[in-house]
Amino acid sequence: MPDKTVKNPAAPTQAGGTSSVASTASVDVAAGSKNTLNRRSYLKTAAVVAGGAAALGMPAIAHAQNRTWKLKLQSNWTGIGIESQDRSAQLFIERVKKMSGGRIEITNFNADVLLGIGETFRGVGTGVADLAVTAPIYHRGTVPVGEYLWAVPFFPFTNLEFYEYIYQFMGIKELWAAAYKPHNVAHLTYMCSDEWGAMVSTRPVAKYADFKGMKVRAFGIWADWLVHNGASIVTVPGGEVYTAIQTKILDAAAFGSPDAWAGMKMYEVCKYYLNPSVVPYDVVEVIMNLKTFNEMPPDLQEVMTSAARVMNLEISALTIPTDVRGRKKLAEGGMQTIMMPDDELTKAADWCWSKFVGLKGKDPNIDKVIEIYGQAKQLYKDYYGPKRLPA
């Protein structure tokens, strides 16, 4: 996934990022009347008064209801060989059209077509794209908390229902919306992408000290840990990892799932696949131009939010068979899987968590995430510990 210099995209021709629309028929409304207190008059008057109130607001409401919303979706990972991303995006588009009765039509644009991944957040805010499937880490320069909404290495996000509780009931959803609002961006939903941090390497790595002297693609706290072990971090767009390794710009990389690595045919240039992933699920998202979202009538706002949340379920499910097939393709291509020893994982986990907690006091939103994740980490231990089955 690319890390590019963020440009400020030009605004679209529609003011404030409003989508192009098509109008349909008008709606007839009733005139107003006065109230009385007897039952018959009350019932009659209530209906008429409601009609009168509707008459005042109906032109704007009718216009919103009768628009065909033509939205541009910038998907940051479709069209690059990741089956779960391609399929879930298509299902999302079809679902929105069906749920809206054809009032919302979405056109998907594959990775980097409308906006580079580093431009996506601002591009949605200015209306170059109306929607995007992206990851909050790519706008960490604009919204610092985005990095930690995306992932904290070794945070025990191993299943969707655990994160769903954090998101819905511990304040993450509200924090996310508040952080994006000043940038004219609406946060529609998080999505459990799939594992991030199971790395490909041109060299065998039996312990983290083996990264010394290696040129590695990684992000955030995980990159800090690798630097702590002597690696050098090189920023390379995700779609260019294959070439970067082939030309020796990189020795190893963290990017995506087995499905992604297999789709990119990484077994042709890398012999080793380093497991397990330090991020069992990385959190991506669906975002939308806030002005456009607010202009929609409530029923279509609900369509967008609900369809996006179903997309989260679908992509989480789709990664299971696609990653199984991906691992098989990698093995068939000659890639050897190396499992990092438990003591090395424990050491890395402790270091990464300390690094995360050490950020306290730098940003109010990050402080809130530290508080929530700390409580959630204990909740995970108390709930899943007794339920854990032997492998």
mmCIF file of C-alpha atoms in Angstrom:
data_model
loop_
_atom_site.group_PDB
_atom_site.id
_atom_site.type_symbol
_atom_site.label_atom_id
_atom_site.label_comp_id
_atom_site.label_asym_id
_atom_site.label_seq_id
_atom_site.Cartn_x
_atom_site.Cartn_y
_atom_site.Cartn_z
ATOM 1 C CA MET A 1 0.000 0.000 0.000
ATOM 2 C CA PRO A 2 1.608 3.276 -1.119
ATOM 3 C CA ASP A 3 2.980 5.990 1.135
ATOM 4 C CA LYS A 4 3.095 8.972 -1.187
ATOM 5 C CA THR A 5 3.621 12.675 -0.661
ATOM 6 C CA VAL A 6 0.154 14.035 -0.026
ATOM 7 C CA LYS A 7 -1.034 16.532 -2.583
ATOM 8 C CA ASN A 8 -4.008 18.824 -2.122
ATOM 9 C CA PRO A 9 -6.351 17.642 -4.879
ATOM 10 C CA ALA A 10 -8.310 20.178 -6.852
ATOM 11 C CA ALA A 11 -11.924 20.529 -5.858
ATOM 12 C CA PRO A 12 -14.533 19.103 -8.236
ATOM 13 C CA THR A 13 -16.893 21.193 -10.298
ATOM 14 C CA GLN A 14 -19.712 20.621 -7.812
ATOM 15 C CA ALA A 15 -19.418 23.101 -4.953
ATOM 16 C CA GLY A 16 -18.292 21.622 -1.671
ATOM 17 C CA GLY A 17 -17.855 18.173 -3.138
ATOM 18 C CA THR A 18 -21.563 17.653 -3.916
ATOM 19 C CA SER A 19 -22.178 14.740 -6.254
ATOM 20 C CA SER A 20 -23.788 15.004 -9.675
ATOM 21 C CA VAL A 21 -27.535 14.349 -9.584
ATOM 22 C CA ALA A 22 -30.552 13.780 -11.784
ATOM 23 C CA SER A 23 -34.019 15.129 -10.828
ATOM 24 C CA THR A 24 -37.323 13.292 -11.199
ATOM 25 C CA ALA A 25 -41.002 14.155 -10.663
ATOM 26 C CA SER A 26 -42.322 16.702 -8.100
ATOM 27 C CA VAL A 27 -44.588 15.873 -5.147
ATOM 28 C CA ASP A 28 -48.057 17.314 -4.399
ATOM 29 C CA VAL A 29 -48.588 18.698 -0.863
ATOM 30 C CA ALA A 30 -51.625 19.840 1.170
ATOM 31 C CA ALA A 31 -52.415 23.313 2.573
ATOM 32 C CA GLY A 32 -52.367 24.183 6.307
ATOM 33 C CA SER A 33 -55.248 24.836 8.736
ATOM 34 C CA LYS A 34 -55.990 25.705 12.430
ATOM 35 C CA ASN A 35 -56.213 23.459 15.515
ATOM 36 C CA THR A 36 -59.316 22.587 17.551
ATOM 37 C CA LEU A 37 -59.769 20.457 20.702
ATOM 38 C CA ASN A 38 -62.501 17.936 19.865
ATOM 39 C CA ARG A 39 -61.434 14.506 18.665
ATOM 40 C CA ARG A 40 -62.846 14.706 15.136
ATOM 41 C CA SER A 41 -61.449 18.157 14.504
ATOM 42 C CA TYR A 42 -58.162 17.240 16.170
ATOM 43 C CA LEU A 43 -57.596 14.242 13.931
ATOM 44 C CA LYS A 44 -58.559 16.207 10.855
ATOM 45 C CA THR A 45 -56.486 19.228 11.856
ATOM 46 C CA ALA A 46 -53.452 17.144 12.803
ATOM 47 C CA ALA A 47 -53.332 15.675 9.346
ATOM 48 C CA VAL A 48 -53.757 19.067 7.699
ATOM 49 C CA VAL A 49 -51.189 20.789 9.927
ATOM 50 C CA ALA A 50 -48.714 18.038 9.185
ATOM 51 C CA GLY A 51 -49.371 18.652 5.525
ATOM 52 C CA GLY A 52 -48.867 22.378 5.991
ATOM 53 C CA ALA A 53 -45.551 21.835 7.756
ATOM 54 C CA ALA A 54 -44.536 19.483 5.012
ATOM 55 C CA ALA A 55 -45.408 22.134 2.467
ATOM 56 C CA LEU A 56 -42.866 24.492 3.990
ATOM 57 C CA GLY A 57 -40.034 21.986 3.952
ATOM 58 C CA MET A 58 -41.140 19.787 1.082
ATOM 59 C CA PRO A 59 -39.268 21.410 -1.820
ATOM 60 C CA ALA A 60 -35.894 20.675 -0.257
ATOM 61 C CA ILE A 61 -36.984 17.262 1.042
ATOM 62 C CA ALA A 62 -38.558 16.284 -2.264
ATOM 63 C CA HIS A 63 -35.440 17.366 -4.106
ATOM 64 C CA ALA A 64 -33.226 15.261 -1.843
ATOM 65 C CA GLN A 65 -35.565 12.282 -2.069
ATOM 66 C CA ASN A 66 -35.819 12.423 -5.846
ATOM 67 C CA ARG A 67 -32.174 12.766 -6.691
ATOM 68 C CA THR A 68 -30.117 10.036 -8.223
ATOM 69 C CA TRP A 69 -26.849 10.221 -6.340
ATOM 70 C CA LYS A 70 -23.947 9.313 -8.606
ATOM 71 C CA LEU A 71 -20.977 8.655 -6.345
ATOM 72 C CA LYS A 72 -17.325 8.007 -7.150
ATOM 73 C CA LEU A 73 -15.642 5.368 -4.969
ATOM 74 C CA GLN A 74 -11.853 5.297 -4.756
ATOM 75 C CA SER A 75 -10.869 1.822 -3.617
ATOM 76 C CA ASN A 76 -7.253 1.757 -2.541
ATOM 77 C CA TRP A 77 -6.804 -1.993 -3.054
ATOM 78 C CA THR A 78 -9.034 -3.140 -5.901
ATOM 79 C CA GLY A 79 -7.502 -4.078 -9.213
ATOM 80 C CA ILE A 80 -4.145 -5.202 -7.780
ATOM 81 C CA GLY A 81 -4.820 -8.905 -7.310
ATOM 82 C CA ILE A 82 -6.523 -9.042 -3.895
ATOM 83 C CA GLU A 83 -9.645 -11.116 -4.480
ATOM 84 C CA SER A 84 -11.396 -10.250 -1.198
ATOM 85 C CA GLN A 85 -11.066 -6.519 -1.907
ATOM 86 C CA ASP A 86 -12.341 -6.820 -5.471
ATOM 87 C CA ARG A 87 -15.338 -8.935 -4.571
ATOM 88 C CA SER A 88 -16.406 -7.028 -1.447
ATOM 89 C CA ALA A 89 -16.287 -3.699 -3.310
ATOM 90 C CA GLN A 90 -18.540 -5.054 -6.051
ATOM 91 C CA LEU A 91 -21.011 -6.483 -3.523
ATOM 92 C CA PHE A 92 -21.081 -3.116 -1.728
ATOM 93 C CA ILE A 93 -21.922 -1.248 -4.929
ATOM 94 C CA GLU A 94 -24.682 -3.707 -5.807
ATOM 95 C CA ARG A 95 -26.132 -3.613 -2.286
ATOM 96 C CA VAL A 96 -26.258 0.197 -2.157
ATOM 97 C CA LYS A 97 -28.092 0.344 -5.468
ATOM 98 C CA LYS A 98 -30.598 -2.299 -4.385
ATOM 99 C CA MET A 99 -31.192 -0.880 -0.890
ATOM 100 C CA SER A 100 -31.670 2.635 -2.284
ATOM 101 C CA GLY A 101 -34.065 1.517 -4.999
ATOM 102 C CA GLY A 102 -31.631 2.790 -7.606
ATOM 103 C CA ARG A 103 -31.323 6.253 -6.042
ATOM 104 C CA ILE A 104 -27.611 5.769 -5.348
ATOM 105 C CA GLU A 105 -25.282 4.664 -8.120
ATOM 106 C CA ILE A 106 -21.634 4.078 -7.259
ATOM 107 C CA THR A 107 -18.778 3.776 -9.725
ATOM 108 C CA ASN A 108 -15.654 2.113 -8.362
ATOM 109 C CA PHE A 109 -12.192 3.331 -9.316
ATOM 110 C CA ASN A 110 -9.302 0.920 -8.784
ATOM 111 C CA ALA A 111 -6.160 1.735 -6.813
ATOM 112 C CA ASP A 112 -4.500 5.048 -7.737
ATOM 113 C CA VAL A 113 -6.949 5.868 -10.552
ATOM 114 C CA LEU A 114 -8.581 8.968 -9.030
ATOM 115 C CA LEU A 115 -6.317 9.465 -6.036
ATOM 116 C CA GLY A 116 -3.073 8.027 -4.770
ATOM 117 C CA ILE A 117 -3.414 6.415 -1.388
ATOM 118 C CA GLY A 118 -1.694 9.324 0.343
ATOM 119 C CA GLU A 119 -4.136 11.731 -1.326
ATOM 120 C CA THR A 120 -7.327 9.814 -0.569
ATOM 121 C CA PHE A 121 -8.360 11.441 2.723
ATOM 122 C CA ARG A 122 -8.029 14.998 1.465
ATOM 123 C CA GLY A 123 -9.477 14.001 -1.884
ATOM 124 C CA VAL A 124 -12.647 12.727 -0.251
ATOM 125 C CA GLY A 125 -12.843 15.852 1.906
ATOM 126 C CA THR A 126 -12.668 18.106 -1.161
ATOM 127 C CA GLY A 127 -14.947 15.910 -3.263
ATOM 128 C CA VAL A 128 -12.518 14.576 -5.857
ATOM 129 C CA ALA A 129 -13.972 11.231 -4.771
ATOM 130 C CA ASP A 130 -17.233 10.894 -2.850
ATOM 131 C CA LEU A 131 -16.247 7.681 -1.063
ATOM 132 C CA ALA A 132 -13.143 5.671 -0.366
ATOM 133 C CA VAL A 133 -12.043 2.348 1.016
ATOM 134 C CA THR A 134 -8.755 3.221 2.666
ATOM 135 C CA ALA A 135 -6.799 2.887 5.913
ATOM 136 C CA PRO A 136 -6.493 5.523 8.648
ATOM 137 C CA ILE A 137 -2.725 5.106 8.871
ATOM 138 C CA TYR A 138 -2.321 6.829 5.508
ATOM 139 C CA HIS A 139 -3.660 10.111 6.885
ATOM 140 C CA ARG A 140 -1.778 9.970 10.179
ATOM 141 C CA GLY A 141 -0.023 13.208 9.162
ATOM 142 C CA THR A 142 -3.399 14.972 9.093
ATOM 143 C CA VAL A 143 -5.156 12.997 11.851
ATOM 144 C CA PRO A 144 -2.422 11.587 14.141
ATOM 145 C CA VAL A 145 -4.766 9.164 15.916
ATOM 146 C CA GLY A 146 -5.328 7.428 12.571
ATOM 147 C CA GLU A 147 -2.202 5.313 13.013
ATOM 148 C CA TYR A 148 -3.552 3.729 16.195
ATOM 149 C CA LEU A 149 -7.078 3.307 14.889
ATOM 150 C CA TRP A 150 -5.429 1.277 12.137
ATOM 151 C CA ALA A 151 -3.337 -1.009 14.349
ATOM 152 C CA VAL A 152 -1.150 -1.388 17.396
ATOM 153 C CA PRO A 153 1.198 -4.388 17.000
ATOM 154 C CA PHE A 154 0.154 -7.368 19.131
ATOM 155 C CA PHE A 155 -3.081 -5.732 20.317
ATOM 156 C CA PRO A 156 -5.312 -8.847 20.585
ATOM 157 C CA PHE A 157 -7.678 -8.082 17.744
ATOM 158 C CA THR A 158 -8.221 -11.671 16.651
ATOM 159 C CA ASN A 159 -11.928 -11.638 15.805
ATOM 160 C CA LEU A 160 -14.564 -9.278 14.542
ATOM 161 C CA GLU A 161 -16.928 -9.416 17.508
ATOM 162 C CA PHE A 162 -14.215 -8.291 19.905
ATOM 163 C CA TYR A 163 -13.451 -5.189 17.860
ATOM 164 C CA GLU A 164 -17.163 -4.627 17.280
ATOM 165 C CA TYR A 165 -17.613 -4.229 21.024
ATOM 166 C CA ILE A 166 -14.708 -1.778 21.248
ATOM 167 C CA TYR A 167 -16.017 0.193 18.288
ATOM 168 C CA GLN A 168 -19.709 0.326 19.167
ATOM 169 C CA PHE A 169 -19.673 0.470 22.959
ATOM 170 C CA MET A 170 -16.332 1.805 24.176
ATOM 171 C CA GLY A 171 -16.200 5.119 22.287
ATOM 172 C CA ILE A 172 -14.037 4.392 19.241
ATOM 173 C CA LYS A 173 -16.831 5.136 16.748
ATOM 174 C CA GLU A 174 -17.516 8.557 18.251
ATOM 175 C CA LEU A 175 -13.819 9.383 18.497
ATOM 176 C CA TRP A 176 -13.339 8.470 14.845
ATOM 177 C CA ALA A 177 -16.245 10.649 13.679
ATOM 178 C CA ALA A 178 -15.099 13.640 15.747
ATOM 179 C CA ALA A 179 -11.517 13.395 14.481
ATOM 180 C CA TYR A 180 -12.625 13.399 10.818
ATOM 181 C CA LYS A 181 -15.391 16.012 10.974
ATOM 182 C CA PRO A 182 -13.090 19.086 10.765
ATOM 183 C CA HIS A 183 -11.759 17.712 7.472
ATOM 184 C CA ASN A 184 -15.235 17.362 5.885
ATOM 185 C CA VAL A 185 -14.915 13.584 6.019
ATOM 186 C CA ALA A 186 -17.581 11.233 7.372
ATOM 187 C CA HIS A 187 -16.472 7.924 8.841
ATOM 188 C CA LEU A 188 -19.035 5.297 7.746
ATOM 189 C CA THR A 189 -17.495 2.171 9.259
ATOM 190 C CA TYR A 190 -14.320 0.353 10.162
ATOM 191 C CA MET A 191 -13.487 -2.855 8.316
ATOM 192 C CA CYS A 192 -11.448 -5.833 9.493
ATOM 193 C CA SER A 193 -9.125 -6.203 6.556
ATOM 194 C CA ASP A 194 -6.923 -9.205 7.270
ATOM 195 C CA GLU A 195 -3.548 -9.953 8.765
ATOM 196 C CA TRP A 196 -0.843 -7.337 8.417
ATOM 197 C CA GLY A 197 2.743 -7.837 9.452
ATOM 198 C CA ALA A 198 3.328 -11.405 8.286
ATOM 199 C CA MET A 199 6.381 -10.405 6.297
ATOM 200 C CA VAL A 200 8.082 -11.598 3.145
ATOM 201 C CA SER A 201 11.871 -11.687 3.201
ATOM 202 C CA THR A 202 14.796 -12.496 0.962
ATOM 203 C CA ARG A 203 16.721 -13.753 4.011
ATOM 204 C CA PRO A 204 15.843 -16.225 6.768
ATOM 205 C CA VAL A 205 14.859 -14.539 10.038
ATOM 206 C CA ALA A 206 14.897 -16.723 13.155
ATOM 207 C CA LYS A 207 14.893 -13.832 15.658
ATOM 208 C CA TYR A 208 14.287 -10.103 15.426
ATOM 209 C CA ALA A 209 17.994 -9.329 15.761
ATOM 210 C CA ASP A 210 18.372 -10.938 12.314
ATOM 211 C CA PHE A 211 16.790 -7.808 10.815
ATOM 212 C CA LYS A 212 20.014 -5.926 11.505
ATOM 213 C CA GLY A 213 21.269 -4.363 8.287
ATOM 214 C CA MET A 214 18.105 -5.220 6.314
ATOM 215 C CA LYS A 215 16.089 -2.686 4.315
ATOM 216 C CA VAL A 216 12.457 -3.168 5.295
ATOM 217 C CA ARG A 217 9.075 -1.736 4.403
ATOM 218 C CA ALA A 218 6.963 -1.287 7.553
ATOM 219 C CA PHE A 219 4.825 1.299 9.348
ATOM 220 C CA GLY A 220 4.288 2.842 12.738
ATOM 221 C CA ILE A 221 5.305 1.158 15.981
ATOM 222 C CA TRP A 222 6.227 -2.007 14.098
ATOM 223 C CA ALA A 223 8.719 -0.023 12.045
ATOM 224 C CA ASP A 224 10.095 1.442 15.292
ATOM 225 C CA TRP A 225 10.639 -2.076 16.653
ATOM 226 C CA LEU A 226 12.477 -3.192 13.523
ATOM 227 C CA VAL A 227 14.690 -0.094 13.656
ATOM 228 C CA HIS A 228 15.358 -0.924 17.312
ATOM 229 C CA ASN A 229 16.681 -4.250 16.009
ATOM 230 C CA GLY A 230 18.956 -2.630 13.428
ATOM 231 C CA ALA A 231 16.769 -2.497 10.307
ATOM 232 C CA SER A 232 16.460 0.481 7.972
ATOM 233 C CA ILE A 233 12.950 1.540 6.944
ATOM 234 C CA VAL A 234 12.333 2.239 3.274
ATOM 235 C CA THR A 235 9.043 3.783 2.126
ATOM 236 C CA VAL A 236 7.775 2.059 -1.011
ATOM 237 C CA PRO A 237 4.220 1.985 -2.422
ATOM 238 C CA GLY A 238 2.544 -1.378 -1.831
ATOM 239 C CA GLY A 239 2.098 -2.002 -5.523
ATOM 240 C CA GLU A 240 5.837 -1.544 -6.057
ATOM 241 C CA VAL A 241 7.097 -3.965 -3.382
ATOM 242 C CA TYR A 242 7.741 -6.718 -5.921
ATOM 243 C CA THR A 243 9.967 -4.487 -8.050
ATOM 244 C CA ALA A 244 11.660 -2.978 -4.989
ATOM 245 C CA ILE A 245 12.664 -6.432 -3.753
ATOM 246 C CA GLN A 246 13.635 -7.587 -7.226
ATOM 247 C CA THR A 247 15.930 -4.557 -7.614
ATOM 248 C CA LYS A 248 17.281 -4.901 -4.039
ATOM 249 C CA ILE A 249 15.782 -1.628 -2.805
ATOM 250 C CA LEU A 250 14.121 -3.815 -0.155
ATOM 251 C CA ASP A 251 15.169 -6.986 1.629
ATOM 252 C CA ALA A 252 11.847 -7.574 3.395
ATOM 253 C CA ALA A 253 8.382 -6.059 3.602
ATOM 254 C CA ALA A 254 5.180 -5.961 5.582
ATOM 255 C CA PHE A 255 2.168 -5.154 3.434
ATOM 256 C CA GLY A 256 -0.753 -7.464 3.234
ATOM 257 C CA SER A 257 -2.225 -10.886 3.628
ATOM 258 C CA PRO A 258 -1.256 -14.222 2.066
ATOM 259 C CA ASP A 259 -3.880 -13.492 -0.594
ATOM 260 C CA ALA A 260 -2.198 -10.178 -1.401
ATOM 261 C CA TRP A 261 1.303 -11.642 -1.469
ATOM 262 C CA ALA A 262 0.177 -14.525 -3.672
ATOM 263 C CA GLY A 263 -1.699 -12.183 -6.025
ATOM 264 C CA MET A 264 1.489 -10.149 -6.392
ATOM 265 C CA LYS A 265 3.488 -13.372 -7.027
ATOM 266 C CA MET A 266 5.972 -12.502 -4.301
ATOM 267 C CA TYR A 267 7.237 -16.083 -4.271
ATOM 268 C CA GLU A 268 9.115 -15.188 -7.448
ATOM 269 C CA VAL A 269 11.418 -12.773 -5.608
ATOM 270 C CA CYS A 270 11.199 -13.823 -1.932
ATOM 271 C CA LYS A 271 12.024 -17.212 -0.486
ATOM 272 C CA TYR A 272 10.778 -16.674 3.087
ATOM 273 C CA TYR A 273 7.387 -15.901 4.647
ATOM 274 C CA LEU A 274 7.647 -14.787 8.291
ATOM 275 C CA ASN A 275 4.784 -15.722 10.606
ATOM 276 C CA PRO A 276 2.744 -15.045 12.626
ATOM 277 C CA SER A 277 1.283 -11.684 11.752
ATOM 278 C CA VAL A 278 1.891 -9.050 14.411
ATOM 279 C CA VAL A 279 -1.524 -7.595 13.511
ATOM 280 C CA PRO A 280 -4.108 -10.410 13.184
ATOM 281 C CA TYR A 281 -6.561 -7.907 11.652
ATOM 282 C CA ASP A 282 -5.582 -4.453 10.524
ATOM 283 C CA VAL A 283 -8.439 -1.972 10.577
ATOM 284 C CA VAL A 284 -9.336 -0.216 7.350
ATOM 285 C CA GLU A 285 -12.373 1.985 6.753
ATOM 286 C CA VAL A 286 -15.035 3.408 4.479
ATOM 287 C CA ILE A 287 -15.092 7.209 4.409
ATOM 288 C CA MET A 288 -17.357 9.675 2.616
ATOM 289 C CA ASN A 289 -17.491 13.376 1.822
ATOM 290 C CA LEU A 290 -19.308 14.788 4.860
ATOM 291 C CA LYS A 291 -21.193 17.495 2.955
ATOM 292 C CA THR A 292 -22.542 14.972 0.478
ATOM 293 C CA PHE A 293 -23.521 12.600 3.281
ATOM 294 C CA ASN A 294 -25.322 15.378 5.175
ATOM 295 C CA GLU A 295 -27.245 16.401 2.051
ATOM 296 C CA MET A 296 -28.702 12.914 1.717
ATOM 297 C CA PRO A 297 -32.117 12.189 3.250
ATOM 298 C CA PRO A 298 -31.978 10.058 6.412
ATOM 299 C CA ASP A 299 -33.029 6.853 4.680
ATOM 300 C CA LEU A 300 -30.157 7.084 2.185
ATOM 301 C CA GLN A 301 -27.696 7.960 4.945
ATOM 302 C CA GLU A 302 -28.782 4.733 6.611
ATOM 303 C CA VAL A 303 -28.328 2.871 3.325
ATOM 304 C CA MET A 304 -24.731 4.079 3.080
ATOM 305 C CA THR A 305 -23.900 3.260 6.708
ATOM 306 C CA SER A 306 -25.628 -0.115 6.773
ATOM 307 C CA ALA A 307 -24.259 -1.261 3.420
ATOM 308 C CA ALA A 308 -20.759 -0.286 4.514
ATOM 309 C CA ARG A 309 -21.131 -2.271 7.737
ATOM 310 C CA VAL A 310 -22.271 -5.349 5.798
ATOM 311 C CA MET A 311 -19.210 -4.877 3.604
ATOM 312 C CA ASN A 312 -17.117 -5.205 6.759
ATOM 313 C CA LEU A 313 -18.663 -8.594 7.496
ATOM 314 C CA GLU A 314 -18.167 -9.755 3.929
ATOM 315 C CA ILE A 315 -14.533 -8.790 3.584
ATOM 316 C CA SER A 316 -13.735 -10.390 6.951
ATOM 317 C CA ALA A 317 -15.371 -13.612 5.812
ATOM 318 C CA LEU A 318 -13.868 -13.550 2.333
ATOM 319 C CA THR A 319 -10.325 -13.304 3.663
ATOM 320 C CA ILE A 320 -10.580 -16.766 5.227
ATOM 321 C CA PRO A 321 -10.742 -18.862 2.031
ATOM 322 C CA THR A 322 -8.680 -16.396 -0.012
ATOM 323 C CA ASP A 323 -5.847 -16.440 2.520
ATOM 324 C CA VAL A 324 -5.952 -20.235 2.693
ATOM 325 C CA ARG A 325 -5.560 -20.350 -1.071
ATOM 326 C CA GLY A 326 -2.889 -17.640 -0.865
ATOM 327 C CA ARG A 327 -0.762 -19.619 1.580
ATOM 328 C CA LYS A 328 -1.028 -22.657 -0.678
ATOM 329 C CA LYS A 329 0.076 -20.645 -3.719
ATOM 330 C CA LEU A 330 3.022 -19.201 -1.836
ATOM 331 C CA ALA A 331 4.145 -22.681 -0.763
ATOM 332 C CA GLU A 332 3.672 -24.063 -4.265
ATOM 333 C CA GLY A 333 5.764 -21.175 -5.554
ATOM 334 C CA GLY A 334 8.634 -22.263 -3.318
ATOM 335 C CA MET A 335 8.202 -19.864 -0.398
ATOM 336 C CA GLN A 336 9.225 -21.290 2.981
ATOM 337 C CA THR A 337 7.245 -20.330 6.099
ATOM 338 C CA ILE A 338 9.265 -19.420 9.193
ATOM 339 C CA MET A 339 7.498 -19.234 12.568
ATOM 340 C CA MET A 340 8.942 -16.686 14.973
ATOM 341 C CA PRO A 341 9.608 -18.271 18.415
ATOM 342 C CA ASP A 342 7.233 -17.427 21.261
ATOM 343 C CA ASP A 343 9.910 -15.756 23.371
ATOM 344 C CA GLU A 344 10.742 -13.406 20.502
ATOM 345 C CA LEU A 345 7.068 -12.561 20.040
ATOM 346 C CA THR A 346 6.628 -11.866 23.751
ATOM 347 C CA LYS A 347 9.645 -9.582 23.790
ATOM 348 C CA ALA A 348 8.378 -7.665 20.742
ATOM 349 C CA ALA A 349 4.841 -7.422 22.148
ATOM 350 C CA ASP A 350 6.036 -5.931 25.441
ATOM 351 C CA TRP A 351 8.238 -3.405 23.663
ATOM 352 C CA CYS A 352 5.509 -2.318 21.233
ATOM 353 C CA TRP A 353 2.889 -1.910 23.974
ATOM 354 C CA SER A 354 5.272 0.180 26.070
ATOM 355 C CA LYS A 355 5.984 2.342 23.029
ATOM 356 C CA PHE A 356 2.251 2.846 22.480
ATOM 357 C CA VAL A 357 1.470 3.716 26.101
ATOM 358 C CA GLY A 358 4.455 6.060 26.094
ATOM 359 C CA LEU A 359 2.623 8.297 23.611
ATOM 360 C CA LYS A 360 0.296 9.476 26.364
ATOM 361 C CA GLY A 361 0.079 13.254 26.656
ATOM 362 C CA LYS A 362 0.904 14.022 23.014
ATOM 363 C CA ASP A 363 -2.638 14.150 21.597
ATOM 364 C CA PRO A 364 -6.071 14.001 23.336
ATOM 365 C CA ASN A 365 -7.454 11.512 20.803
ATOM 366 C CA ILE A 366 -4.431 9.249 21.176
ATOM 367 C CA ASP A 367 -4.826 9.466 24.958
ATOM 368 C CA LYS A 368 -8.424 8.261 24.580
ATOM 369 C CA VAL A 369 -7.373 5.332 22.377
ATOM 370 C CA ILE A 370 -4.696 4.334 24.898
ATOM 371 C CA GLU A 371 -7.348 4.323 27.631
ATOM 372 C CA ILE A 372 -9.844 2.304 25.572
ATOM 373 C CA TYR A 373 -7.292 -0.206 24.285
ATOM 374 C CA GLY A 374 -5.932 -0.724 27.786
ATOM 375 C CA GLN A 375 -9.406 -1.591 29.079
ATOM 376 C CA ALA A 376 -10.113 -3.741 26.019
ATOM 377 C CA LYS A 377 -6.860 -5.657 26.381
ATOM 378 C CA GLN A 378 -7.853 -6.665 29.909
ATOM 379 C CA LEU A 379 -11.374 -7.495 28.746
ATOM 380 C CA TYR A 380 -9.953 -9.793 26.076
ATOM 381 C CA LYS A 381 -7.788 -11.589 28.628
ATOM 382 C CA ASP A 382 -10.671 -12.035 31.091
ATOM 383 C CA TYR A 383 -13.135 -13.286 28.468
ATOM 384 C CA TYR A 384 -11.115 -15.265 25.928
ATOM 385 C CA GLY A 385 -8.539 -16.684 28.312
ATOM 386 C CA PRO A 386 -10.940 -19.128 30.023
ATOM 387 C CA LYS A 387 -12.577 -19.968 26.657
ATOM 388 C CA ARG A 388 -9.364 -20.719 24.772
ATOM 389 C CA LEU A 389 -9.173 -24.206 23.320
ATOM 390 C CA PRO A 390 -5.885 -26.039 22.773
ATOM 391 C CA ALA A 391 -4.483 -25.668 19.285
#
